[in-house]
Coordinates of C-alpha atoms and ligand atoms in Angstrom, one line a residue:
Chain K
M1 CA 40.9 27.6 8.5
T2 CA 43.4 27.0 5.8
A3 CA 41.6 24.7 3.4
A4 CA 39.9 26.2 0.4
P5 CA 36.5 27.7 1.5
M6 CA 33.3 25.7 0.8
I7 CA 31.6 28.9 -0.3
T8 CA 33.1 32.1 -1.6
M9 CA 31.1 35.2 -2.5
T10 CA 33.0 38.1 -3.8
G11 CA 31.6 41.5 -4.8
V12 CA 28.1 40.1 -5.2
N13 CA 25.4 42.6 -6.2
K14 CA 21.8 42.0 -7.0
W15 CA 18.9 44.2 -8.0
F16 CA 15.1 43.5 -8.1
G17 CA 14.2 45.9 -10.9
R18 CA 15.7 49.2 -9.6
F19 CA 15.8 48.0 -6.0
H20 CA 19.4 47.3 -4.9
V21 CA 18.8 44.3 -2.7
L22 CA 22.4 42.9 -2.2
K23 CA 25.3 45.4 -2.0
D24 CA 28.9 44.3 -2.4
I25 CA 28.6 41.0 -0.5
D26 CA 31.9 39.4 0.4
L27 CA 31.6 36.2 2.4
A28 CA 33.7 33.1 2.7
V29 CA 32.5 30.0 4.4
A30 CA 34.9 27.2 5.4
A31 CA 34.0 23.6 5.2
G32 CA 32.3 22.6 8.4
E33 CA 31.7 26.2 9.4
R34 CA 28.4 27.2 10.8
I35 CA 27.1 30.7 10.1
V36 CA 24.1 32.4 11.5
I37 CA 22.7 35.4 9.5
C38 CA 20.4 37.8 11.3
G39 CA 19.2 41.3 10.6
P40 CA 15.9 43.2 10.2
S41 CA 13.2 42.0 7.9
G42 CA 13.8 43.0 4.3
S43 CA 17.5 43.3 4.8
G44 CA 18.2 40.7 2.1
K45 CA 19.0 37.6 4.2
S46 CA 16.7 35.3 2.2
T47 CA 18.0 36.7 -1.1
L48 CA 21.6 36.2 -0.1
I49 CA 21.2 32.5 0.7
R50 CA 18.9 31.9 -2.3
C51 CA 21.7 33.1 -4.5
I52 CA 23.9 30.3 -3.2
N53 CA 21.7 27.6 -4.8
R54 CA 20.6 29.8 -7.6
L55 CA 17.0 30.2 -6.7
E56 CA 17.9 33.9 -7.3
E57 CA 20.5 35.0 -9.9
H58 CA 23.1 37.5 -8.8
D59 CA 23.9 40.3 -11.2
E60 CA 27.5 41.1 -10.4
G61 CA 30.3 39.4 -8.6
R62 CA 31.3 35.7 -8.2
I63 CA 29.9 32.8 -6.2
V64 CA 32.0 29.7 -6.0
I65 CA 30.8 26.6 -4.2
D66 CA 33.2 23.7 -3.6
G67 CA 35.2 24.8 -6.5
I68 CA 32.3 25.2 -8.9
E69 CA 31.5 28.7 -10.1
L70 CA 27.8 29.6 -10.4
D71 CA 27.2 30.9 -13.9
E72 CA 24.9 30.5 -16.8
D73 CA 25.9 26.9 -17.3
T74 CA 23.0 24.7 -16.4
R75 CA 25.2 21.8 -15.6
N76 CA 26.9 23.8 -12.9
I77 CA 23.6 24.9 -11.5
A78 CA 22.4 21.3 -11.3
A79 CA 25.7 20.1 -9.8
I80 CA 25.6 22.8 -7.2
R81 CA 22.0 22.2 -6.3
R82 CA 22.8 18.6 -5.6
E83 CA 25.6 19.7 -3.2
V84 CA 23.5 22.3 -1.4
G85 CA 20.3 21.5 0.5
M86 CA 17.8 24.1 1.6
V87 CA 15.1 24.2 4.2
F88 CA 12.4 26.8 3.8
Q89 CA 10.4 28.8 6.3
Q90 CA 7.1 27.2 5.0
F91 CA 8.6 23.7 4.8
N92 CA 7.5 23.3 1.1
L93 CA 7.0 19.6 1.4
F94 CA 5.3 17.9 -1.6
P95 CA 1.7 17.5 -0.4
H96 CA 0.7 14.8 -2.8
L97 CA 3.5 12.5 -1.7
T98 CA 3.9 10.7 1.6
V99 CA 6.8 11.5 3.9
L100 CA 8.8 8.6 2.6
E101 CA 8.1 9.5 -1.0
N102 CA 9.1 13.1 -0.3
C103 CA 12.5 11.8 0.8
V104 CA 12.8 9.3 -2.0
L105 CA 11.7 11.4 -5.1
A106 CA 14.9 13.5 -5.7
Q107 CA 17.3 10.7 -4.8
R108 CA 15.7 8.6 -7.6
R109 CA 15.3 11.4 -10.1
A110 CA 18.4 13.6 -9.6
R111 CA 20.8 10.9 -8.4
G112 CA 19.4 7.8 -10.0
T113 CA 19.5 5.9 -6.7
P114 CA 17.7 2.5 -6.9
R115 CA 14.4 2.5 -5.0
K116 CA 15.5 0.1 -2.2
E117 CA 18.6 2.1 -1.4
A118 CA 16.7 5.4 -1.6
E119 CA 14.1 4.2 0.8
A120 CA 16.7 2.8 3.2
R121 CA 18.5 6.2 3.2
A122 CA 15.2 8.0 3.6
M123 CA 14.4 5.9 6.7
H124 CA 17.9 6.5 8.0
Y125 CA 17.5 10.3 7.9
L126 CA 13.9 10.1 9.2
E127 CA 15.3 8.4 12.2
R128 CA 17.9 11.1 12.5
V129 CA 15.2 13.7 12.7
R130 CA 13.2 11.4 15.1
I131 CA 10.2 10.8 13.0
P132 CA 10.5 7.4 11.3
E133 CA 7.0 6.4 12.5
Q134 CA 5.4 9.0 10.2
A135 CA 7.0 7.7 7.0
G136 CA 3.7 6.5 5.5
K137 CA 1.7 9.7 6.3
Y138 CA 0.9 12.7 4.1
P139 CA 2.5 16.0 5.1
A140 CA -0.9 17.6 5.8
R141 CA -1.4 15.1 8.7
L142 CA 1.7 16.3 10.5
S143 CA 2.3 19.2 12.8
G144 CA 4.4 22.1 11.7
G145 CA 7.4 20.9 13.7
Q146 CA 7.2 17.4 12.2
Q147 CA 6.8 18.8 8.7
Q148 CA 9.9 20.9 9.1
R149 CA 11.9 17.9 10.4
V150 CA 10.7 15.9 7.3
A151 CA 11.9 18.8 5.2
I152 CA 15.3 18.6 6.8
A153 CA 15.5 14.8 6.3
R154 CA 14.4 15.3 2.6
S155 CA 17.4 17.6 2.1
L156 CA 19.8 15.4 4.0
C157 CA 18.8 12.4 1.8
M158 CA 20.7 14.1 -1.1
E159 CA 23.8 14.0 1.2
P160 CA 24.6 17.7 0.6
K161 CA 27.9 19.3 1.6
V162 CA 26.1 22.5 2.6
M163 CA 22.8 23.1 4.2
L164 CA 20.9 26.4 4.0
F165 CA 18.1 27.3 6.4
D166 CA 15.8 30.2 5.8
E167 CA 14.1 31.0 9.1
P168 CA 13.3 27.4 9.7
T169 CA 11.4 28.0 12.9
S170 CA 9.6 31.3 12.1
A171 CA 6.4 29.6 10.9
L172 CA 6.2 27.3 13.9
D173 CA 4.1 27.4 17.1
P174 CA 6.4 28.1 20.1
E175 CA 6.2 24.6 21.5
M176 CA 7.5 23.1 18.3
I177 CA 10.5 25.3 17.8
K178 CA 12.7 23.3 20.1
E179 CA 12.2 20.0 18.3
V180 CA 13.4 21.5 15.1
L181 CA 16.3 23.4 16.7
D182 CA 17.4 20.2 18.4
V183 CA 17.6 18.4 15.1
M184 CA 19.7 21.3 13.7
I185 CA 22.0 21.2 16.7
D186 CA 22.5 17.5 16.1
L187 CA 23.3 18.2 12.5
A188 CA 25.8 20.8 13.5
G189 CA 27.6 18.2 15.6
T190 CA 28.2 16.1 12.5
G191 CA 30.4 18.7 10.9
M192 CA 27.9 19.9 8.2
T193 CA 28.6 23.3 6.7
M194 CA 25.5 25.3 7.6
I195 CA 24.2 28.8 6.9
V196 CA 21.2 29.6 9.0
V197 CA 19.0 32.6 8.8
T198 CA 17.3 32.8 12.1
H199 CA 16.4 35.1 15.0
E200 CA 16.8 32.2 17.5
M201 CA 19.7 33.8 19.4
G202 CA 20.0 31.0 21.9
F203 CA 20.6 28.6 19.0
A204 CA 23.1 31.1 17.5
R205 CA 25.1 31.3 20.7
Q206 CA 25.2 27.5 21.0
V207 CA 26.0 26.6 17.4
A208 CA 27.4 29.5 15.4
D209 CA 31.1 29.8 14.5
R210 CA 30.3 33.2 13.2
M211 CA 27.4 35.7 13.3
V212 CA 26.7 37.8 10.2
F213 CA 24.5 40.8 10.6
M214 CA 22.8 42.3 7.6
D215 CA 21.0 45.6 7.1
Q216 CA 19.7 47.2 3.9
G217 CA 21.4 44.7 1.6
R218 CA 24.8 45.0 3.2
I219 CA 26.8 42.7 5.5
V220 CA 27.3 45.2 8.3
E221 CA 29.1 43.0 10.8
A222 CA 30.6 39.5 10.9
A223 CA 32.0 38.3 14.3
S224 CA 32.2 35.4 16.6
P225 CA 29.0 35.0 18.7
A226 CA 30.8 35.9 21.9
D227 CA 32.0 39.2 20.5
F228 CA 28.8 39.9 18.6
F229 CA 26.5 39.5 21.5
A230 CA 28.8 41.1 24.1
A231 CA 29.6 44.2 22.1
P232 CA 28.2 44.7 18.6
K233 CA 30.4 47.2 16.8
S234 CA 27.7 48.9 14.8
D235 CA 24.8 50.9 16.2
R236 CA 22.4 49.1 13.9
A237 CA 23.4 45.7 15.2
S238 CA 23.0 46.8 18.9
L239 CA 19.6 48.3 18.1
F240 CA 18.6 45.1 16.4
L241 CA 19.8 42.9 19.3
S242 CA 18.2 45.1 21.9
R243 CA 14.9 44.7 20.0
I244 CA 14.9 40.9 19.6
L245 CA 16.5 40.0 22.9
T246 CA 14.1 41.9 25.1
H247 CA 10.8 40.6 23.8
Chain G
M1 CA -3.8 7.0 33.2
N2 CA -7.3 7.1 34.6
D3 CA -7.7 10.6 35.6
T4 CA -11.4 11.0 36.6
S5 CA -11.1 14.6 37.4
A6 CA -10.6 15.5 33.8
A7 CA -13.8 16.1 31.8
P8 CA -14.9 12.6 30.5
S9 CA -15.1 12.4 26.8
R10 CA -18.6 11.5 25.4
P11 CA -20.0 10.7 22.0
P12 CA -21.1 13.6 19.8
P13 CA -24.8 14.6 19.9
P14 CA -26.9 13.0 17.1
A15 CA -26.5 14.8 13.8
R16 CA -29.4 17.3 13.3
R17 CA -31.8 16.3 10.6
R18 CA -32.9 18.7 7.9
R19 CA -36.5 19.3 8.3
W20 CA -39.2 19.0 5.7
T21 CA -40.6 22.5 5.2
W22 CA -43.5 24.0 3.3
I23 CA -41.1 24.9 0.5
D24 CA -40.4 21.3 -0.1
T25 CA -44.1 20.5 -0.1
A26 CA -44.7 23.3 -2.6
L27 CA -41.9 22.1 -4.9
L28 CA -43.1 18.5 -4.7
A29 CA -46.6 19.6 -5.6
A30 CA -45.3 21.6 -8.6
V31 CA -43.3 18.6 -9.9
L32 CA -46.3 16.2 -9.5
A33 CA -48.6 18.7 -11.2
A34 CA -46.2 19.0 -14.2
L35 CA -45.9 15.2 -14.5
G36 CA -49.7 14.9 -14.3
W37 CA -50.2 17.5 -17.0
F38 CA -47.7 15.7 -19.2
A39 CA -49.4 12.3 -18.6
Y40 CA -52.8 13.9 -19.4
R41 CA -51.6 15.5 -22.6
T42 CA -50.1 12.2 -23.9
E43 CA -53.1 10.1 -22.8
A44 CA -56.1 12.1 -23.3
V45 CA -55.3 14.8 -25.8
M46 CA -52.7 13.2 -28.1
F47 CA -54.1 9.7 -27.5
Y48 CA -50.5 8.5 -27.2
R49 CA -50.2 4.8 -26.5
W50 CA -46.8 4.0 -25.1
N51 CA -45.1 1.0 -26.6
W52 CA -41.8 0.2 -25.0
S53 CA -41.4 -3.2 -26.6
V54 CA -40.0 -1.5 -29.8
V55 CA -37.1 -0.2 -27.7
A56 CA -36.5 -3.6 -26.3
N57 CA -36.5 -5.2 -29.8
Y58 CA -34.0 -2.7 -31.0
L59 CA -31.8 -3.2 -28.0
I60 CA -31.2 -7.0 -28.4
K61 CA -32.7 -9.5 -30.9
V62 CA -32.5 -13.2 -31.6
D63 CA -30.4 -14.0 -34.6
P64 CA -32.7 -16.1 -36.8
A65 CA -29.8 -18.1 -38.2
T66 CA -28.3 -19.3 -35.0
G67 CA -31.0 -18.7 -32.4
H68 CA -28.6 -16.7 -30.2
W69 CA -29.3 -13.4 -28.6
Q70 CA -27.3 -10.6 -30.1
P71 CA -27.1 -6.8 -29.7
N72 CA -29.3 -4.8 -32.0
A73 CA -28.9 -1.2 -33.3
L74 CA -29.5 0.7 -30.1
L75 CA -27.0 -1.4 -28.1
D76 CA -24.4 -1.1 -30.9
G77 CA -25.0 2.6 -30.8
L78 CA -24.4 2.7 -27.1
F79 CA -21.1 0.7 -27.6
A80 CA -20.0 3.1 -30.3
T81 CA -20.7 6.0 -28.0
L82 CA -18.7 4.4 -25.2
R83 CA -15.8 3.8 -27.5
L84 CA -15.9 7.4 -28.6
A85 CA -16.0 8.4 -24.9
V86 CA -13.0 6.3 -23.9
W87 CA -10.8 7.2 -26.9
G88 CA -12.0 10.8 -26.8
L89 CA -11.0 11.1 -23.2
V90 CA -7.5 9.6 -23.9
L91 CA -6.9 11.8 -27.0
A92 CA -8.3 15.0 -25.4
T93 CA -6.0 14.4 -22.4
L94 CA -3.0 13.8 -24.7
I95 CA -3.7 17.0 -26.5
G96 CA -5.0 19.1 -23.6
V97 CA -2.3 18.4 -21.0
P98 CA 0.7 19.4 -23.2
M99 CA -1.2 22.4 -24.5
G100 CA -2.1 23.5 -21.0
V101 CA 1.6 23.1 -20.0
A102 CA 2.6 25.1 -23.1
R103 CA 0.3 27.9 -22.1
N104 CA 2.5 28.4 -19.1
S105 CA 5.8 27.9 -21.0
R106 CA 8.7 30.3 -20.5
R107 CA 9.2 30.2 -24.3
L108 CA 7.3 32.3 -26.7
F109 CA 6.6 29.8 -29.4
P110 CA 4.8 27.1 -27.3
R111 CA 2.8 29.9 -25.7
L112 CA 1.8 31.3 -29.1
V113 CA 0.8 27.9 -30.5
S114 CA -1.3 26.8 -27.6
G115 CA -2.8 30.3 -27.1
L116 CA -3.9 30.3 -30.7
Y117 CA -5.3 26.8 -30.6
V118 CA -7.4 27.6 -27.5
M119 CA -8.5 30.9 -28.9
V120 CA -9.6 29.4 -32.3
I121 CA -11.5 26.4 -30.8
R122 CA -13.2 28.4 -28.1
N123 CA -14.6 30.8 -30.6
I124 CA -16.1 28.5 -33.2
P125 CA -19.1 26.2 -32.8
P126 CA -18.3 22.5 -32.6
L127 CA -20.6 21.8 -35.5
V128 CA -18.6 24.0 -37.8
L129 CA -15.4 22.3 -36.6
V130 CA -16.9 18.9 -37.4
F131 CA -17.5 20.1 -41.0
V132 CA -14.1 21.7 -41.4
V133 CA -12.3 18.6 -40.1
A134 CA -14.5 16.3 -42.1
F135 CA -13.7 18.2 -45.2
F136 CA -9.9 18.5 -44.7
V137 CA -9.0 15.3 -42.9
A138 CA -11.6 13.0 -44.3
N139 CA -11.6 14.1 -47.9
Q140 CA -8.0 15.3 -48.4
I141 CA -5.7 13.5 -46.0
L142 CA -7.2 10.1 -44.9
P143 CA -7.9 8.5 -48.3
G144 CA -4.2 9.1 -49.2
L145 CA -3.2 7.1 -46.1
G146 CA -5.2 4.1 -47.2
I147 CA -6.1 3.0 -43.7
R148 CA -9.5 1.6 -44.7
A149 CA -8.1 -0.3 -47.7
A150 CA -5.3 -1.8 -45.6
L151 CA -7.8 -2.9 -43.0
A152 CA -10.0 -4.5 -45.6
R153 CA -7.0 -6.7 -46.6
A154 CA -6.0 -7.3 -43.0
P155 CA -6.4 -10.8 -41.4
D156 CA -9.7 -11.5 -39.6
W157 CA -8.3 -11.2 -36.1
L158 CA -7.1 -7.7 -36.8
Q159 CA -10.4 -6.7 -38.2
T160 CA -12.2 -8.1 -35.2
T161 CA -9.8 -6.3 -32.8
C162 CA -10.4 -3.1 -34.7
A163 CA -14.2 -3.6 -34.5
V164 CA -14.0 -4.2 -30.8
L165 CA -11.7 -1.3 -30.0
F166 CA -12.8 1.3 -32.5
G167 CA -15.8 0.2 -34.5
P168 CA -16.6 -1.4 -37.9
P169 CA -13.5 -1.3 -40.2
K170 CA -15.7 -0.2 -43.0
I171 CA -16.3 3.2 -41.4
I172 CA -12.9 3.4 -39.7
E173 CA -12.1 6.7 -41.5
N174 CA -15.3 8.3 -40.3
I175 CA -14.5 7.2 -36.8
I176 CA -11.0 8.7 -37.0
V177 CA -12.5 12.0 -38.1
G178 CA -15.1 11.9 -35.5
L179 CA -12.6 11.2 -32.7
L180 CA -10.3 13.9 -34.0
C181 CA -13.1 16.4 -33.8
L182 CA -14.0 15.5 -30.3
A183 CA -10.4 15.4 -29.1
I184 CA -9.5 18.7 -30.8
F185 CA -12.5 20.4 -29.4
T186 CA -12.4 19.0 -25.9
G187 CA -8.6 19.3 -25.8
A188 CA -8.8 23.1 -25.9
Y189 CA -11.0 23.2 -22.9
V190 CA -8.8 20.6 -21.1
A191 CA -5.8 22.9 -21.9
E192 CA -7.5 25.8 -20.2
I193 CA -8.4 23.7 -17.2
V194 CA -4.8 22.3 -16.9
R195 CA -3.4 25.8 -17.2
A196 CA -5.5 27.0 -14.3
G197 CA -4.5 23.9 -12.4
I198 CA -0.8 24.6 -12.9
E199 CA -1.3 28.2 -11.8
S200 CA -2.9 27.0 -8.7
V201 CA 0.3 25.2 -7.5
P202 CA 2.4 27.7 -5.5
R203 CA 5.8 28.8 -6.8
S204 CA 7.4 27.5 -3.6
Q205 CA 6.8 24.0 -4.8
I206 CA 9.0 24.6 -7.9
E207 CA 11.6 26.1 -5.6
A208 CA 11.6 23.0 -3.4
G209 CA 12.1 20.9 -6.4
E210 CA 14.9 23.1 -7.8
S211 CA 16.7 23.1 -4.4
L212 CA 16.7 19.3 -4.5
G213 CA 18.4 19.3 -8.0
L214 CA 15.4 18.2 -10.0
T215 CA 15.2 19.3 -13.6
R216 CA 12.4 21.5 -15.0
F217 CA 10.8 18.5 -16.7
Q218 CA 11.0 16.4 -13.5
I219 CA 9.5 19.2 -11.5
L220 CA 6.7 19.5 -14.0
R221 CA 6.0 15.7 -14.1
D222 CA 6.5 14.7 -10.5
V223 CA 5.6 17.9 -8.5
I224 CA 3.4 20.3 -10.5
L225 CA 1.2 18.2 -12.7
P226 CA 0.0 15.7 -10.0
Q227 CA -1.0 18.6 -7.8
A228 CA -2.4 20.6 -10.7
L229 CA -4.6 17.8 -12.0
R230 CA -5.8 17.0 -8.5
N231 CA -6.9 20.6 -8.0
V232 CA -8.9 20.6 -11.2
L233 CA -10.6 17.2 -11.1
P234 CA -14.1 18.6 -10.8
P235 CA -13.9 20.9 -13.9
L236 CA -12.1 18.1 -15.8
A237 CA -14.9 15.7 -15.0
N238 CA -17.4 18.3 -16.3
Q239 CA -15.5 18.7 -19.5
F240 CA -15.3 14.9 -20.2
I241 CA -19.0 14.6 -19.5
Q242 CA -19.6 17.5 -21.9
M243 CA -17.5 15.6 -24.4
I244 CA -19.7 12.5 -24.2
K245 CA -22.8 14.6 -24.8
D246 CA -21.0 16.4 -27.7
S247 CA -20.1 13.0 -29.2
S248 CA -23.6 13.0 -30.7
L249 CA -22.3 15.6 -33.1
V250 CA -20.1 12.9 -34.7
S251 CA -23.3 11.3 -36.1
L252 CA -22.9 14.0 -38.8
V253 CA -19.9 12.2 -40.2
S254 CA -21.8 8.9 -40.4
V255 CA -20.4 7.3 -37.2
Q256 CA -23.3 5.1 -36.0
E257 CA -23.2 6.2 -32.4
L258 CA -26.2 6.4 -30.1
T259 CA -27.8 9.5 -31.5
F260 CA -27.3 8.4 -35.2
V261 CA -28.9 5.0 -34.4
A262 CA -31.7 6.6 -32.5
Q263 CA -32.7 8.6 -35.5
D264 CA -32.8 5.5 -37.6
V265 CA -34.8 3.6 -35.1
Q266 CA -37.2 6.5 -34.7
I267 CA -37.8 6.7 -38.4
A268 CA -38.3 2.9 -38.7
T269 CA -40.7 2.7 -35.7
Q270 CA -42.3 6.1 -35.6
R271 CA -41.8 5.9 -31.8
V272 CA -40.2 9.3 -31.1
F273 CA -40.9 9.5 -27.3
E274 CA -39.9 6.0 -26.4
V275 CA -36.7 6.0 -28.5
F276 CA -35.5 9.4 -27.4
L277 CA -36.5 9.0 -23.8
F278 CA -34.6 5.8 -23.7
V279 CA -31.6 7.2 -25.5
G280 CA -31.6 10.1 -23.1
F281 CA -31.6 7.7 -20.2
L282 CA -28.6 5.8 -21.7
Y283 CA -26.6 9.1 -22.0
F284 CA -27.6 9.9 -18.5
A285 CA -26.4 6.5 -17.3
V286 CA -23.0 6.8 -19.0
C287 CA -22.4 10.4 -17.9
W288 CA -23.6 9.8 -14.4
S289 CA -21.3 6.7 -14.1
L290 CA -18.3 8.8 -15.2
S291 CA -19.2 11.5 -12.7
R292 CA -19.3 8.9 -10.0
L293 CA -15.9 7.7 -11.1
F294 CA -14.4 11.2 -10.9
A295 CA -16.1 11.7 -7.5
R296 CA -14.2 8.7 -6.2
L297 CA -11.0 9.9 -7.7
E298 CA -11.5 13.2 -5.9
A299 CA -12.3 11.5 -2.6
R300 CA -9.0 9.5 -2.9
A301 CA -7.1 12.7 -3.8
R302 CA -8.6 14.4 -0.8
A303 CA -7.7 11.6 1.5
A304 CA -4.1 12.1 0.4
G305 CA -4.1 15.8 1.0
Ligands
LIG401 N1 11.2 38.5 -6.1 C1 11.3 39.8 -5.6 N2 11.0 40.9 -6.4 C2 11.1 42.1 -5.9 N3 11.5 42.4 -4.7 C3 11.8 41.4 -3.9 C4 11.7 40.0 -4.3 N4 12.1 39.2 -3.3 C5 12.4 40.1 -2.2 N5 12.3 41.4 -2.6 C6 12.6 42.5 -1.8 O1 13.9 42.5 -1.4 C7 14.1 42.9 -0.1 C8 14.9 41.8 0.7 O2 14.1 40.6 0.7 P1 14.5 39.3 1.5 O3 15.8 38.9 1.0 O4 13.4 38.4 1.5 O5 14.7 39.9 3.0 P2 14.8 39.2 4.4 O6 14.8 37.7 4.1 O7 16.0 39.7 5.0 O8 13.6 39.6 5.1 C9 12.8 43.1 0.5 O9 12.6 44.5 0.5 C10 11.8 42.5 -0.4 O10 10.6 43.2 -0.5
LIG402 MG1 13.5 36.2 4.6

């Protein structure tokens, strides 16, 4: 990996009030790299990836995405948010808009794409997530798995360079997890840069270039999946793995 | 697939009817007794003779010059009230929605202004507001603008348009004052309702919008407000119905709306019961229609949710 990294975080620190939630985070993600972040609940995984599209502000350190530094400048934030897509645990679809309108809205508003073109692209990505027949429905009419796939399509419509996933399958019934993971595996095959917070270790093994293990606001370990699963270096990581792999 | 071993599906059992109980009988008896007593008082004790024809005469009349039917005072009053309702609704929305948004603003100044506005209006009676606005706006500001004078010189078609949309050009200033009162007063309550609606939309919706690169204004307009307003349709409907009833206060600034006209007709005919019962019925019809309209909007919004 010689090209300039897609994402560079150096010395990032963040506090919620007096609570030190991110501690000296250093992380570089190459273009096309797929990272899976895991770690116990409350370890700061969500906060970390939410700093990348500025849903949370970091207090110290630098975050550079595709050559643009995240700072107070609103134009930078807008530019970065257009490059970075995010999929949430609770889907966060717009309930008052149909599936198609969910996918069209930001294309029209943030990119100024003409309606025809925006709708064509929306249908293209709805087909990619295998759900084009639901385009006219409202989100509440869909199952959780379908909603999450729409959320992925909605993000992809902005043609981002990076996709962030925050526990995309944690809110799903077991029988729907696979349909969402399959879509994400497909996406990984297209060379998308992905950062995925998940406890789906089968997915991690199959897709991840690198595993990042977090605990108490720190990146404790970063290793290839083969090394990480075979022999985690830290006690905390092996304890964590033994807990989630045995249930 | 014709799997007969699976439990066959069958139609649902007939919906259970609510039964008529002795409580319903007692209530019906009480209502009939009250009506009977009222009829007895008017017929036997007050020797009241109903005469509904006066109401009909003041509703429409034959123009002696042309022989055509034309609306009379009560119908004109009804139209005036409808115009106040429509424009009041528009103006109150134009004031209330931005004020409700400002209540949730990150900036101090909009929060202060809207908070003050809501606080002042909520704590003074509408009647007092009418007099205050009438004095300041009607006596101090409006005459300087010369709207009425300009209208008097305007071509006929403009005067007719004004008459249809707002009311007689001669009292245009009174109408403006009356509308302002209604809108300022109702706008404060609309603002509070809108604020509650905005707060009912989860934060995660804002984050979804932000993560897609939408601006704060776009998120407000395309994501938050549509959901907020949908969530508060019932209280909004209440407030607009309240406004139509409050519009009778505007008779105090000589706008000849329904209540104003009713007083005139009542004095001319000495028919208190007929006139006010009928006017009450007209208000009911207008307000009830509006509530049906909102109920349909709600049903449509629910179908989308
Ligand atoms: N907005 C917030 N204000 C205060 N504390 C927060 C906030 N968001 C998260 N936290 C706290 O920060 C810690 C890390 O949260 P999070 O990043 O969501 O962890 P994870 O995603 O790994 O479970 C948790 O202890 C959580 O309670
Ligand atoms: Mg989390």
